[in-house]
């Protein structure tokens, strides 16, 4: 009796849309051509900027730079009540360093 090993991979796309169901069939031979795009986390961007430029940048500065570059910015759920977030000290030097990190990670 011979034993067979079967490898099964599942690809899941999560959505905020309720009551949405999409069925997909993917030929296992096509999986080699599919690549997932992984976005860097804010701590990874902060670490890159600190290591390469010696600058500490805030998450708000990263989000503002993302908006300037036309990149998607997630919703912030821990905003202070009242008037919103205070403006950040996003200097041209910090913005350029963040943009360099975006280029390094392939975001722009």
Coordinates of C-alpha atoms in Angstrom, one line a residue:
X1 CA 0.0 0.0 0.0
X2 CA 1.5 3.3 -1.0
X3 CA 0.9 6.6 0.8
X4 CA 0.1 9.8 -1.0
X5 CA 0.8 13.2 0.3
X6 CA -1.6 15.9 -0.9
X7 CA -0.9 19.6 -0.3
X8 CA -3.8 21.9 -0.1
X9 CA -3.5 25.7 0.1
X10 CA -6.3 28.1 0.8
X11 CA -6.4 31.8 -0.3
X12 CA -8.8 34.0 1.6
X13 CA -9.8 37.5 0.8
X14 CA -11.3 39.2 3.8
X15 CA -13.9 42.0 3.3
X16 CA -15.9 44.3 5.4
X17 CA -18.9 43.8 3.2
X18 CA -21.6 41.8 4.9
X19 CA -23.5 38.9 3.3
X20 CA -21.0 38.7 0.4
X21 CA -19.9 35.3 -0.8
X22 CA -17.5 34.7 -3.7
X23 CA -16.6 31.3 -4.9
X24 CA -13.3 30.9 -6.8
X25 CA -11.6 27.9 -8.4
X26 CA -7.8 28.2 -8.9
X27 CA -5.8 25.6 -10.8
X28 CA -2.9 24.5 -8.5
X29 CA -0.5 24.9 -11.4
X30 CA -1.4 28.6 -11.5
X31 CA -0.4 29.2 -7.8
X32 CA 3.2 29.6 -8.7
X33 CA 2.3 32.8 -10.7
X34 CA 0.2 34.3 -7.9
X35 CA 2.1 36.5 -5.4
X36 CA 0.7 38.2 -2.4
X37 CA 1.6 41.8 -1.8
X38 CA 2.7 42.4 1.8
X39 CA 2.6 45.9 3.1
X40 CA 5.1 46.9 5.8
X41 CA 3.7 47.8 9.2
X42 CA 4.1 51.2 10.7
X43 CA 6.7 49.9 13.2
X44 CA 8.7 48.5 10.3
X45 CA 8.6 51.9 8.5
X46 CA 9.6 53.7 11.8
X47 CA 12.5 51.3 12.2
X48 CA 13.7 51.9 8.6
X49 CA 13.6 55.7 9.0
X50 CA 15.4 55.5 12.4
X51 CA 18.1 53.2 11.1
X52 CA 18.8 55.0 7.8
X53 CA 18.1 58.6 8.9
X54 CA 18.3 58.7 12.7
X55 CA 14.8 60.2 12.8
X56 CA 11.9 59.2 15.0
X57 CA 8.6 59.5 13.1
X58 CA 5.1 59.2 14.4
X59 CA 2.3 57.0 13.1
X60 CA 0.5 60.1 12.3
X61 CA 3.4 61.4 10.1
X62 CA 3.4 58.1 8.2
X63 CA -0.4 58.3 7.7
X64 CA -0.1 61.9 6.5
X65 CA 2.7 61.0 4.1
X66 CA 0.6 58.0 2.8
X67 CA -2.3 60.3 2.1
X68 CA 0.1 62.7 0.2
X69 CA 1.3 59.8 -1.9
X70 CA -2.3 58.6 -2.6
X71 CA -1.8 55.4 -0.6
X72 CA -4.6 53.8 1.3
X73 CA -4.7 54.7 5.0
X74 CA -6.6 52.5 7.5
X75 CA -9.2 53.9 9.8
X76 CA -8.0 55.0 13.2
X77 CA -10.2 53.8 16.0
X78 CA -8.4 55.3 19.0
X79 CA -8.8 59.0 18.2
X80 CA -9.2 61.3 21.1
X81 CA -12.8 62.5 21.7
X82 CA -13.4 66.1 20.6
X83 CA -11.6 67.8 17.9
X84 CA -9.5 65.0 16.4
X85 CA -5.8 64.6 16.2
X86 CA -3.4 67.5 16.6
X87 CA -1.3 68.4 13.6
X88 CA 2.0 66.6 13.5
X89 CA 5.5 68.0 13.1
X90 CA 5.9 66.6 9.5
X91 CA 9.0 68.4 8.3
X92 CA 10.2 68.0 4.7
X93 CA 13.1 66.0 6.0
X94 CA 10.9 63.5 7.8
X95 CA 8.5 63.3 4.9
X96 CA 11.4 62.5 2.5
X97 CA 12.7 59.8 4.9
X98 CA 9.2 58.2 5.1
X99 CA 8.9 58.4 1.3
X100 CA 12.3 56.6 1.0
X101 CA 11.0 53.9 3.3
X102 CA 7.9 53.6 1.0
X103 CA 10.1 53.2 -2.0
X104 CA 12.2 50.6 -0.2
X105 CA 9.1 48.5 0.7
X106 CA 7.7 48.9 -2.8
X107 CA 4.7 51.1 -1.9
X108 CA 5.5 53.8 -4.3

